[in-house]
Short mmCIF file of C-alpha atoms in Angstrom, two decimals:
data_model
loop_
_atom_site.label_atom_id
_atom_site.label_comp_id
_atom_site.label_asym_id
_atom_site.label_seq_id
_atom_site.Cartn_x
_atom_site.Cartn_y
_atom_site.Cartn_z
CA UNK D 1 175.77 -69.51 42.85
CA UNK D 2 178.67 -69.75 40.17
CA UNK D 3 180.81 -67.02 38.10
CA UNK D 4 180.60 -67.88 34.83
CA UNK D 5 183.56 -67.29 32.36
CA UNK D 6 182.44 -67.30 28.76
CA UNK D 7 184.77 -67.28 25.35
CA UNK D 8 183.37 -64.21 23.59
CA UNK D 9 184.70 -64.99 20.41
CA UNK D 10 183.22 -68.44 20.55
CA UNK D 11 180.64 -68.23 23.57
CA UNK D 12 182.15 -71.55 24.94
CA UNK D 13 181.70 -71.90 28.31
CA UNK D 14 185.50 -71.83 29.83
CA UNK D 15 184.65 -72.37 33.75
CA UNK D 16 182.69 -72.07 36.38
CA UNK D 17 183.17 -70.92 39.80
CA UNK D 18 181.57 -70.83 42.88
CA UNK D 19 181.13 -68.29 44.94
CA UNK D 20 182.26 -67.66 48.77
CA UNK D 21 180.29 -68.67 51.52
CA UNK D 22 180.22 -66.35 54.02
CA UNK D 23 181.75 -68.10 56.31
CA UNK D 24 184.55 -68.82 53.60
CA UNK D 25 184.82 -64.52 53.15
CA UNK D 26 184.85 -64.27 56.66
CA UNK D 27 187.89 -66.65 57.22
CA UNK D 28 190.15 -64.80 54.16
CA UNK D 29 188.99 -61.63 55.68
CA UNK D 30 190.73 -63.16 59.17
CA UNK D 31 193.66 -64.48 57.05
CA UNK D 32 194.13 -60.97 55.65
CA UNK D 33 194.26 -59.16 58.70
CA UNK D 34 196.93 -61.61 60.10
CA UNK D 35 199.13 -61.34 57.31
CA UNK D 36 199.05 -57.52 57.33
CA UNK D 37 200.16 -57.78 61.42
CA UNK D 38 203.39 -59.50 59.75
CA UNK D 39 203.62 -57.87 56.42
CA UNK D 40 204.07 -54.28 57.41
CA UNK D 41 206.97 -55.02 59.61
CA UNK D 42 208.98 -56.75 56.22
CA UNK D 43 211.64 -54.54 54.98
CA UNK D 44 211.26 -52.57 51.38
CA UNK D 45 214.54 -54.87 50.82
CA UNK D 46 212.29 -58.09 51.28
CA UNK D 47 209.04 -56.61 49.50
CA UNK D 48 211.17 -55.89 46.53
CA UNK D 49 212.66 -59.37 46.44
CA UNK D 50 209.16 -61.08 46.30
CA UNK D 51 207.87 -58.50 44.20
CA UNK D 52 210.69 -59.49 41.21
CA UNK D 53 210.33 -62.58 41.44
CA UNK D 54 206.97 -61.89 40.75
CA UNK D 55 207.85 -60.06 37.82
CA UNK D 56 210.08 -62.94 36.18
CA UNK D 57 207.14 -65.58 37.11
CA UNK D 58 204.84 -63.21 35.23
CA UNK D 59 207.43 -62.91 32.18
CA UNK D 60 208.14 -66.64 32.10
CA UNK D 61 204.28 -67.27 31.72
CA UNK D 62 203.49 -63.90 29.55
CA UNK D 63 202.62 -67.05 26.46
CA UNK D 64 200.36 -68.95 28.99
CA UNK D 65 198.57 -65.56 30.66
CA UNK D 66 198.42 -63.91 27.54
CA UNK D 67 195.97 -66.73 26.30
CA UNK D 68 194.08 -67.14 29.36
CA UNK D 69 193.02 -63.49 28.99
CA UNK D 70 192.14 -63.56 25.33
CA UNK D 71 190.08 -66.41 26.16
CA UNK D 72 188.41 -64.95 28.92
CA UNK D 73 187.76 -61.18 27.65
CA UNK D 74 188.32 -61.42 23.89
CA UNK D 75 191.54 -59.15 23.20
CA UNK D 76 194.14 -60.45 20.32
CA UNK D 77 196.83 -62.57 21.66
CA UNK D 78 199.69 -59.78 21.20
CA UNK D 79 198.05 -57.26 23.36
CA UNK D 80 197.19 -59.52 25.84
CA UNK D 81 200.68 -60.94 26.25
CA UNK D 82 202.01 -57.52 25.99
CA UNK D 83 199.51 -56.47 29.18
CA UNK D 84 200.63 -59.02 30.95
CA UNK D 85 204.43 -57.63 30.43
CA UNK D 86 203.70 -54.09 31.22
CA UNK D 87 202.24 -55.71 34.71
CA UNK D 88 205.72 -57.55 34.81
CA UNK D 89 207.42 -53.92 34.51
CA UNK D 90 205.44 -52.20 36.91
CA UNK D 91 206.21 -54.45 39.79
CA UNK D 92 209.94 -54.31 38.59
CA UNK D 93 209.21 -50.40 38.75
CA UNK D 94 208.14 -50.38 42.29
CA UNK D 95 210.21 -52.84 43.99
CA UNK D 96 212.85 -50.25 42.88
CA UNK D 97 211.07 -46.88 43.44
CA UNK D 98 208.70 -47.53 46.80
CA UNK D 99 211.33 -47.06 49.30
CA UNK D 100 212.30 -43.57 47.58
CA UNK D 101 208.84 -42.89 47.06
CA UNK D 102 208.09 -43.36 50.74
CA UNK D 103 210.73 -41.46 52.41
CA UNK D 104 210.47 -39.59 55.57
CA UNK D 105 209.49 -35.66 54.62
CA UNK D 106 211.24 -33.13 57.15
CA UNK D 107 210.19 -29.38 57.77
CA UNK D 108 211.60 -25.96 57.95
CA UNK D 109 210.69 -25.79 61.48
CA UNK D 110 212.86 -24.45 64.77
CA UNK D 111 212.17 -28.03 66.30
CA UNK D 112 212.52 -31.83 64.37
CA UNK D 113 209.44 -32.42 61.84
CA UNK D 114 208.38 -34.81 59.45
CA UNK D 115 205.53 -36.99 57.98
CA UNK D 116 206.49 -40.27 58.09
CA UNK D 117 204.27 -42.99 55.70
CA UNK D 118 202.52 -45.75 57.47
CA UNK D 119 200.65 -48.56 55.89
CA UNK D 120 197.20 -48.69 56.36
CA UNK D 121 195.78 -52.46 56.09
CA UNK D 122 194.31 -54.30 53.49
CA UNK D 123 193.45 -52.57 50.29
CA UNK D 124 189.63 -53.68 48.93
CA UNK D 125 189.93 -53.61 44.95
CA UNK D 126 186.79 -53.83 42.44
CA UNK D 127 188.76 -54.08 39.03
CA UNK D 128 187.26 -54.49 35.47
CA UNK D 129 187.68 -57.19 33.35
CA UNK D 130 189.20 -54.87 30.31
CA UNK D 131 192.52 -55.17 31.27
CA UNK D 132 192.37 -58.26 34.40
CA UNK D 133 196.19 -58.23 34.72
CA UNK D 134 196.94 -54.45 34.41
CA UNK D 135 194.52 -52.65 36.10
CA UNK D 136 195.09 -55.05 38.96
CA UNK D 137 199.00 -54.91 39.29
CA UNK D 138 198.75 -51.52 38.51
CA UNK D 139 197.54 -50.53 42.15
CA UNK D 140 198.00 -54.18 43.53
CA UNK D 141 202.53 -53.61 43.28
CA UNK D 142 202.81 -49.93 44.93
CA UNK D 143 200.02 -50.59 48.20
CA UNK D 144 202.43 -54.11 48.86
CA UNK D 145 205.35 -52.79 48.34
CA UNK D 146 204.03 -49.91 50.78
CA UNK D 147 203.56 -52.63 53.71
CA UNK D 148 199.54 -52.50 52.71
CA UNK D 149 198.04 -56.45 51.71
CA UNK D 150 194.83 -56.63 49.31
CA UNK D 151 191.66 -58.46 48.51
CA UNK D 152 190.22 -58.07 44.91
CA UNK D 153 186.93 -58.30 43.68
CA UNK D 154 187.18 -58.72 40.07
CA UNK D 155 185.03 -59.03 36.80
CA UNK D 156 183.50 -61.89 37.60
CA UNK D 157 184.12 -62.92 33.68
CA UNK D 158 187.44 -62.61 34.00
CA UNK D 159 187.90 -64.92 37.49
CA UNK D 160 190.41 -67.36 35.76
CA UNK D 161 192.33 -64.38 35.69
CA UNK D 162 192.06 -63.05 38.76
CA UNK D 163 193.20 -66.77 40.79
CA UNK D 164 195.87 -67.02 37.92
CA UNK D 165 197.72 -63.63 39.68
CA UNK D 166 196.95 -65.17 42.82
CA UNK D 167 199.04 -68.07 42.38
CA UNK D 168 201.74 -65.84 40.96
CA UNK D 169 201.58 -63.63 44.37
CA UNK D 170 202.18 -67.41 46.34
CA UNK D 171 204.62 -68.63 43.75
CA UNK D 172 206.91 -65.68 44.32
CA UNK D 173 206.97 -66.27 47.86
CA UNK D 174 204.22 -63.53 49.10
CA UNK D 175 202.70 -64.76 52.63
CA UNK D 176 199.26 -66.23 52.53
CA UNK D 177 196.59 -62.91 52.79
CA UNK D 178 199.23 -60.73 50.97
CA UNK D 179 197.01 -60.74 48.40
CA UNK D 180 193.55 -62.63 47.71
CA UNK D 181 190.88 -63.12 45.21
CA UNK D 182 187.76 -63.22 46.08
CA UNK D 183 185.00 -64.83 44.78
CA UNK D 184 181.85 -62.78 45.80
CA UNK D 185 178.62 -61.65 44.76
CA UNK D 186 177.93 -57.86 44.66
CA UNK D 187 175.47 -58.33 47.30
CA UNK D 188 179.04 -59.36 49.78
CA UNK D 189 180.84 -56.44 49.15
CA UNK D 190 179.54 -54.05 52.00
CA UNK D 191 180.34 -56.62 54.72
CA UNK D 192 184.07 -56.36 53.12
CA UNK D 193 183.91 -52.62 53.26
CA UNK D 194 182.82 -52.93 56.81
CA UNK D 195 185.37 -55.15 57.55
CA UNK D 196 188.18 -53.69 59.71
CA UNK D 197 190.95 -54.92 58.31
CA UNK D 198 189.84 -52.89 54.98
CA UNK D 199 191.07 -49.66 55.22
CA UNK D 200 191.05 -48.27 51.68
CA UNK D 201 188.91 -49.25 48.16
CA UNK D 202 189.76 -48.47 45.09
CA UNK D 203 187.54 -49.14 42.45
CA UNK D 204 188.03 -48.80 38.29
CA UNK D 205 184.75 -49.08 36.80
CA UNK D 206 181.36 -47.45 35.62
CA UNK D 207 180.48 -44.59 36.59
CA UNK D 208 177.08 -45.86 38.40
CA UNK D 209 180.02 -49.24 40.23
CA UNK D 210 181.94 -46.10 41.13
CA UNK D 211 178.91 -44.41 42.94
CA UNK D 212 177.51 -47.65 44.22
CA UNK D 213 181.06 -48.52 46.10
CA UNK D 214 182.00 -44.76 46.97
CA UNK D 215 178.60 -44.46 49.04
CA UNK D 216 179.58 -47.63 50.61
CA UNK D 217 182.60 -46.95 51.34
CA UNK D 218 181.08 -43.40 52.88
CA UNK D 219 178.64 -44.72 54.81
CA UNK D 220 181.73 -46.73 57.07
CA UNK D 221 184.15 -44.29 56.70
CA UNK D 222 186.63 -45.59 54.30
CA UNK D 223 189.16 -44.05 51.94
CA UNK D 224 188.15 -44.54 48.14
CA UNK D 225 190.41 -43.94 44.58
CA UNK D 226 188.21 -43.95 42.14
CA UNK D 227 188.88 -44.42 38.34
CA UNK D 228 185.78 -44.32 36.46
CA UNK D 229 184.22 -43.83 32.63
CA UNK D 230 185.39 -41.62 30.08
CA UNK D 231 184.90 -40.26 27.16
CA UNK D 232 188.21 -38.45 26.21
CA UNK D 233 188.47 -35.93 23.51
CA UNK D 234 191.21 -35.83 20.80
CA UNK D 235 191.52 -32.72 19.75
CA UNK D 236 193.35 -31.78 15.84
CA UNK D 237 194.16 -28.37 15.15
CA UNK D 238 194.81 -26.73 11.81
CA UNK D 239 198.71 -26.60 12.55
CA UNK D 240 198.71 -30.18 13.22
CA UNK D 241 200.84 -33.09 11.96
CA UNK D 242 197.64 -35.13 10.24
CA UNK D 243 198.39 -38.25 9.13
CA UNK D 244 200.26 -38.55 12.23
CA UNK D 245 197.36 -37.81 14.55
CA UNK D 246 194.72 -39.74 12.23
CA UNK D 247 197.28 -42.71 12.55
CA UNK D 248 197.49 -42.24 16.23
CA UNK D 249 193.54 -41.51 16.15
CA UNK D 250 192.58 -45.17 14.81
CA UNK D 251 195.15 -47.02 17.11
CA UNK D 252 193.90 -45.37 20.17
CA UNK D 253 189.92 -45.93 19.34
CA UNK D 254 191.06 -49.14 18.40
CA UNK D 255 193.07 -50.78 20.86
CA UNK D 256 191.61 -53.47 23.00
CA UNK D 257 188.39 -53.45 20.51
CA UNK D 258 187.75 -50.21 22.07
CA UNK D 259 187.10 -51.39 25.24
CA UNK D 260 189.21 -48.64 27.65
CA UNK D 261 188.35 -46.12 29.77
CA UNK D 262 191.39 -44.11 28.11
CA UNK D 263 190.26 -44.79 24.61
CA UNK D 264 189.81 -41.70 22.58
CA UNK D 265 186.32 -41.57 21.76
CA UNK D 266 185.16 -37.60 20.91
CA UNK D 267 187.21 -36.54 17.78
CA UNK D 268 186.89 -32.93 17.80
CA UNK D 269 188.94 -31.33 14.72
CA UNK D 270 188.92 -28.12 13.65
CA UNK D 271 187.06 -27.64 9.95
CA UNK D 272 189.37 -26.49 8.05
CA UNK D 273 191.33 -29.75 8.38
CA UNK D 274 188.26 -31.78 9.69
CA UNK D 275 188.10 -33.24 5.63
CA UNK D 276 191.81 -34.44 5.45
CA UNK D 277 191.96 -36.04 8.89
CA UNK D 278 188.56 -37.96 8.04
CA UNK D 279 190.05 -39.34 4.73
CA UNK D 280 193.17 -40.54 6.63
CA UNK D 281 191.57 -41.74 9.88
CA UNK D 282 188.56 -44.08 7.50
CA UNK D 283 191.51 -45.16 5.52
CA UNK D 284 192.97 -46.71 8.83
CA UNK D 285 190.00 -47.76 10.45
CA UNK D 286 189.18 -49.50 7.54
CA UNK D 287 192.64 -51.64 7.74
CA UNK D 288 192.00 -52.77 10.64
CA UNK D 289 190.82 -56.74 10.26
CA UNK D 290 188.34 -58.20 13.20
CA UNK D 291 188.05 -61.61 14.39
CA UNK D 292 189.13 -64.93 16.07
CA UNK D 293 191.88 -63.07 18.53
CA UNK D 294 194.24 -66.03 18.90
CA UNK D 295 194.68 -65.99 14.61
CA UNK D 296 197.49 -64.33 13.10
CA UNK D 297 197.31 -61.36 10.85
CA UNK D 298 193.70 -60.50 13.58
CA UNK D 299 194.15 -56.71 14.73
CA UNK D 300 191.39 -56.83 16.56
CA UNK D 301 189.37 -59.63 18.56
CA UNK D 302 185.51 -59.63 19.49
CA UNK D 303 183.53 -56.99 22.33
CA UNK D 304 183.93 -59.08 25.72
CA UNK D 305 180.12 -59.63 25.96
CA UNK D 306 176.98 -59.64 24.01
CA UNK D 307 175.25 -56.78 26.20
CA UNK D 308 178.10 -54.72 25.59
CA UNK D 309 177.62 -54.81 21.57
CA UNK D 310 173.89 -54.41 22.23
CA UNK D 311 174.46 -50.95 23.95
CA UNK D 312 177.06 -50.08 21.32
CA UNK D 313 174.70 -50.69 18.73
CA UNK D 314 171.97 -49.15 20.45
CA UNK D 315 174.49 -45.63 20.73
CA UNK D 316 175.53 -46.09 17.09
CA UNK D 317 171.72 -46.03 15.44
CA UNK D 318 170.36 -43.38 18.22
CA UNK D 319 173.11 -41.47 17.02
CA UNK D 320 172.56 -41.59 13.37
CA UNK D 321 168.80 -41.14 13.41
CA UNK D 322 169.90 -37.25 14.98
CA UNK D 323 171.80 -36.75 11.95
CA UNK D 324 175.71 -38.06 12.05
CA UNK D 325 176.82 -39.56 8.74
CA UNK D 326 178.21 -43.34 8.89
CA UNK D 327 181.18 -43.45 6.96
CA UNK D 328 182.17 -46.82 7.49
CA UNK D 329 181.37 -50.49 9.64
CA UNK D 330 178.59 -50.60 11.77
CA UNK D 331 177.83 -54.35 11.05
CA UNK D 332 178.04 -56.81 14.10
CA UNK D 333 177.38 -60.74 14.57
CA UNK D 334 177.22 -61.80 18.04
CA UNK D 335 180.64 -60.37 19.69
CA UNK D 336 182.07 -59.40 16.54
CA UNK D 337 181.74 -55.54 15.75
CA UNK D 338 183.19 -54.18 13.31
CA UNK D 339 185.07 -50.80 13.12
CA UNK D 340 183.27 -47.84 13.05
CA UNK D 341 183.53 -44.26 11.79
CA UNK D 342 181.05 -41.85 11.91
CA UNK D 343 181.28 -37.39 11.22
CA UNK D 344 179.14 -34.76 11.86
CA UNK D 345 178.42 -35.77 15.15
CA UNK D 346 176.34 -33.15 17.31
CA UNK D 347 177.26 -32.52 21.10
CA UNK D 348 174.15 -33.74 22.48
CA UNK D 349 173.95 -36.86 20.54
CA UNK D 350 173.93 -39.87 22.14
CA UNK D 351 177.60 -41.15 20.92
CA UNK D 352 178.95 -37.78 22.41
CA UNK D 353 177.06 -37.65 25.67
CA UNK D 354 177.65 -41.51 26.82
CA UNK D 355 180.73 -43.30 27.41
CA UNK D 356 180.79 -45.95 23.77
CA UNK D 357 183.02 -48.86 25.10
CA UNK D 358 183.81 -50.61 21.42
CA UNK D 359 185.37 -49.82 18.29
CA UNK D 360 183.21 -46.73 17.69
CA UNK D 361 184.98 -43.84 16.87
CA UNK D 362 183.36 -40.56 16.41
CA UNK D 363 183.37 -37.13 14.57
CA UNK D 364 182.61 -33.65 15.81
CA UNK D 365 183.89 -30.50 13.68
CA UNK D 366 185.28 -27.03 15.53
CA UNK D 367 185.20 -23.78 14.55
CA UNK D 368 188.50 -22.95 15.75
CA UNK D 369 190.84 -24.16 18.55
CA UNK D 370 188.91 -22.21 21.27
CA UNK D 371 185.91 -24.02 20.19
CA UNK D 372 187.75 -27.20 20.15
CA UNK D 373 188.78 -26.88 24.09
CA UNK D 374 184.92 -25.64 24.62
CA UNK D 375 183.79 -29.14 22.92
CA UNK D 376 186.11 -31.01 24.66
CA UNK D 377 185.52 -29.40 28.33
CA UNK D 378 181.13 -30.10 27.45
CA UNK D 379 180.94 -33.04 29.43
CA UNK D 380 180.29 -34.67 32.61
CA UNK D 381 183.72 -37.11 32.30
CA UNK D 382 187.34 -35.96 32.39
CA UNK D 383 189.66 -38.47 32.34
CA UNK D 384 192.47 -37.71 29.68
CA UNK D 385 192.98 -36.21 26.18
CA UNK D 386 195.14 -35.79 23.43
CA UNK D 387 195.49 -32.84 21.80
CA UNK D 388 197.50 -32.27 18.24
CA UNK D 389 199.41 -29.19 16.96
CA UNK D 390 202.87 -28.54 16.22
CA UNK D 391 203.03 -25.75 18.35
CA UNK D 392 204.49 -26.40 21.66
CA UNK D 393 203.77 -23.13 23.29
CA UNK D 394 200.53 -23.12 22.34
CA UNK D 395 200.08 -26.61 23.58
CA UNK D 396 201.25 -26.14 26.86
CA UNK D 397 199.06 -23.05 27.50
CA UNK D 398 195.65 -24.78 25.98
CA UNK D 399 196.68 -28.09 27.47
CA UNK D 400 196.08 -25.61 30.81
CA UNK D 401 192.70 -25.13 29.94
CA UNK D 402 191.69 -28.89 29.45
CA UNK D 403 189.30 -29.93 32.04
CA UNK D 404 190.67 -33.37 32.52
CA UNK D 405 193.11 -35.69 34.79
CA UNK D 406 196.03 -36.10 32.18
CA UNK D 407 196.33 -34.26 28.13
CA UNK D 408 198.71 -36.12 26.00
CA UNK D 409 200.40 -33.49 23.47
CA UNK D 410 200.93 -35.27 20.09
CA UNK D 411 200.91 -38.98 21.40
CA UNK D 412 198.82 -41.77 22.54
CA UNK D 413 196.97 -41.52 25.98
CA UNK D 414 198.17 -44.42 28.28
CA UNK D 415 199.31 -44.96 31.78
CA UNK D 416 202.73 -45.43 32.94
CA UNK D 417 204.15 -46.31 36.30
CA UNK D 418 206.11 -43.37 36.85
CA UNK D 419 203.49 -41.05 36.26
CA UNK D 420 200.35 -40.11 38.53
CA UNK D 421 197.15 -41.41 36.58
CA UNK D 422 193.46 -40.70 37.40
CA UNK D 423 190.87 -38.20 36.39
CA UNK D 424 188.00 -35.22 37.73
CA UNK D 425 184.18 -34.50 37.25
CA UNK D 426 182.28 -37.97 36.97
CA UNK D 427 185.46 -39.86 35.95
CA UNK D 428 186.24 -40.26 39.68
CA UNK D 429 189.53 -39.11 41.83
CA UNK D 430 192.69 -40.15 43.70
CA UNK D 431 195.41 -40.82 41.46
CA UNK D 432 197.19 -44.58 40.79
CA UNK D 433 200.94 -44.92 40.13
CA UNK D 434 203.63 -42.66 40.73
CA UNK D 435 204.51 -41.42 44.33
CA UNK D 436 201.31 -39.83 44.66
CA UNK D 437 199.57 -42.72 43.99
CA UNK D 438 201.59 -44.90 46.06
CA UNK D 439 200.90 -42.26 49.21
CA UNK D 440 196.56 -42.53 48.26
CA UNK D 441 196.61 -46.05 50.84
CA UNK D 442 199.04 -44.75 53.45
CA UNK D 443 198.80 -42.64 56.25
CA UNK D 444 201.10 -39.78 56.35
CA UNK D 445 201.77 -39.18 60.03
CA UNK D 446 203.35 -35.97 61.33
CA UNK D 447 205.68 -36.50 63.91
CA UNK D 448 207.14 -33.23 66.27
CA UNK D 449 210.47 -33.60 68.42
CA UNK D 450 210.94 -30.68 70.83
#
């Protein structure tokens, strides 16, 4: 069998690849749980060396990656060279930061006590192909750094990808088994879990991938950080700034063709404003320009695959026939869909109940701030939110009352490598990034001195 990896804009065939024998997993699984023998006994000093050089090798090539992705997945050439040096910062970050991070913890005790952090083994990651640099340095930098090695599973669309970082982790000078690709059928991936070199998965993914691997991972006894759909709510109250959030509002639907787990997809305004904040958020929906990502003057390239607009189209007319309003796009030709706006959407339509992954962007009027928070806390995902008003105090208190991993107060939603990321409900648990991510794959040992 062979992972295929297809030019959405185009639907060129890019390359094939052919998937790992068993025998061939079972050998990296053997090279991985040598390496880590070695690995964990480096110094944070040495880690951090290797993991800037990584950093430059990843800047030098940001032109070379940044097209590699956009042919692979479909984003416009600026974002994806602009992933690909937000990856660069985030192993800078770390190679700085894990040694802090990781400090021994002492306790107010009448004899010596700590917790001491220990790495575990090898990290098994199932990444998405949405962001293929990002989401994989994002958790890939902080578990080596933390003595911890890793084997990823990626989108098997986005392979090219995932042996292009690869070669970056051996060009920097990482030890073979630091970190592997792997190219494996879904039908492979318990006899990884099993493995017992694998000590921890993390997965970021559908909901149902997220199940799938956490039951897996149950069944064998294995730590799991999972980071799953969403369908965050941006919330606009009457005292908000309004061209401001409807400016914010089309960039964050937007971004990446609106293909993010962090996108905002529920707009939930309050109707007293709910007519201004339309007007301003179609007027900047409809300046956005789709097409050929690699073009110039392109804001925003093609849906990664043709099931994916089938789905989205599929949400879009269910949705309409229970009575939103379109107020503008809605056409598609084979990857290509374009920005969409609809209003009056009801809370158990189809656009509001199920995660849309595209450049649909949806509608749904409060009553009044309370209601807001009740329409944003009726659902089964809680990832992140935004919420708008130009009242601090009152943000920080309803911000409270947000069912949902991480609220944004007057600013886009996005992850950051100094701050813990991750959500609750069915968007999954664990946290990535900061030093409570970095702790998820160690073990925190407590040691007592009499």
């Amino acid at each position: 069998m062979t992972l295929k990896s297809i030019n959405p804009y185009s639907q060129e065939l890019i390359a094939e690849y052919q998937v790992l024998t068993n025998t061939e997993l079972n050998k990296k699984l053997e090279v991985s749980e040598s390496a880590f023998k070695n690995w964990r006994r480096t110094s944070f000093q040495e880690r951090g060396e290797k993991m800037q050089k990584l950093a430059s090798i990843l800047r030098d090539k940001k032109d070379k990656l940044g097209l590699l992705i956009t042919n692979e997945m479909g984003k416009i050439l600026s974002e994806s060279i602009a992933e690909v040096e937000k990856s660069a910062s985030n192993c800078d970050y770390y190679a700085e930061h894990a040694e802090q991070m990781l400090k021994d913890q002492y306790y107010d005790t009448p004899f010596k006590s700590m917790s001491v952090y220990d790495p575990m083994g090898a990290v098994f990651a199932v990444m998405p192909w949405n962001y293929p640099f990002w989401q994989v340095l994002r958790y890939a930098a902080p578990a080596i750094m933390a003595g911890n090695v890793t084997l990823l599973k990626h989108a098997s669309n986005v392979t090219g990808c995932a042996k292009a970082i690869e070669s970056a982790f051996l060009e920097a000078g990482f030890p073979e088994g630091v970190f592997q690709q792997l190219s494996v059928e879904v039908s492979q991936v318990e006899s990884i879990i099993e493995s017992n070199i694998v000590s921890g998965i993390t997965l970021t993914g559908s909901e149902g991938a997220g199940s799938s691997v956490a039951a897996l991972a149950g069944k064998h006894i294995k730590k799991t950080v999972m980071e799953l759909g969403g369908s965050d709510a941006f919330i606009v109250l009457n005292d908000a700034n309004i061209e401001k959030a409807a400016e914010v509002a089309a960039h964050s639907r937007m971004l990446n063709a609106g293909q993010a787990c962090i996108c905002a997809k529920r707009f939930i305004v309050t109707e007293k404003i709910a007519d201004e904040f339309v007007s301003h958020f179609s007027k900047n929906i409809k300046a956005i320009k789709q097409g050929n990502p690699i073009h110039n003057g392109i804001h925003m390239g093609p849906l990664a695959r043709l099931d994916l607009v089938d789905t989205l189209s599929e949400q879009l007319d269910k949705t309409l026939k229970q009575g939103a309003k379109l107020i503008l796009g809605g056409e598609h030709e084979g990857c290509n869909f374009q920005p969409t706006l609809i209003d009056f959407v009801s809370v158990d339509s189809v656009a509001f109940q199920e995660e849309t992954f595209g450049p649909l962007a949806t509608v749904i009027r409060a009553k009044d701030e309370n209601d807001a928070i009740a329409i944003a806390n009726n659902h089964r995902y809680g990832l992140a939110s935004a919420l708008w008003t130009e009242d601090r105090e009152k943000a920080y208190h309803l911000a409270r009352r947000i069912e949902a991993g991480n609220v944004f107060v007057n600013s886009l939603v996005r992850s950051d490598s100094r701050v813990p990321f991750g959500g609750v409900k069915k968007s999954g648990y664990g946290r990535e990034l900061g030093d409570v991510g970095i702790k998820e794959f160690m073990n925190m040992k407590s040691l007592v001195i009499e």
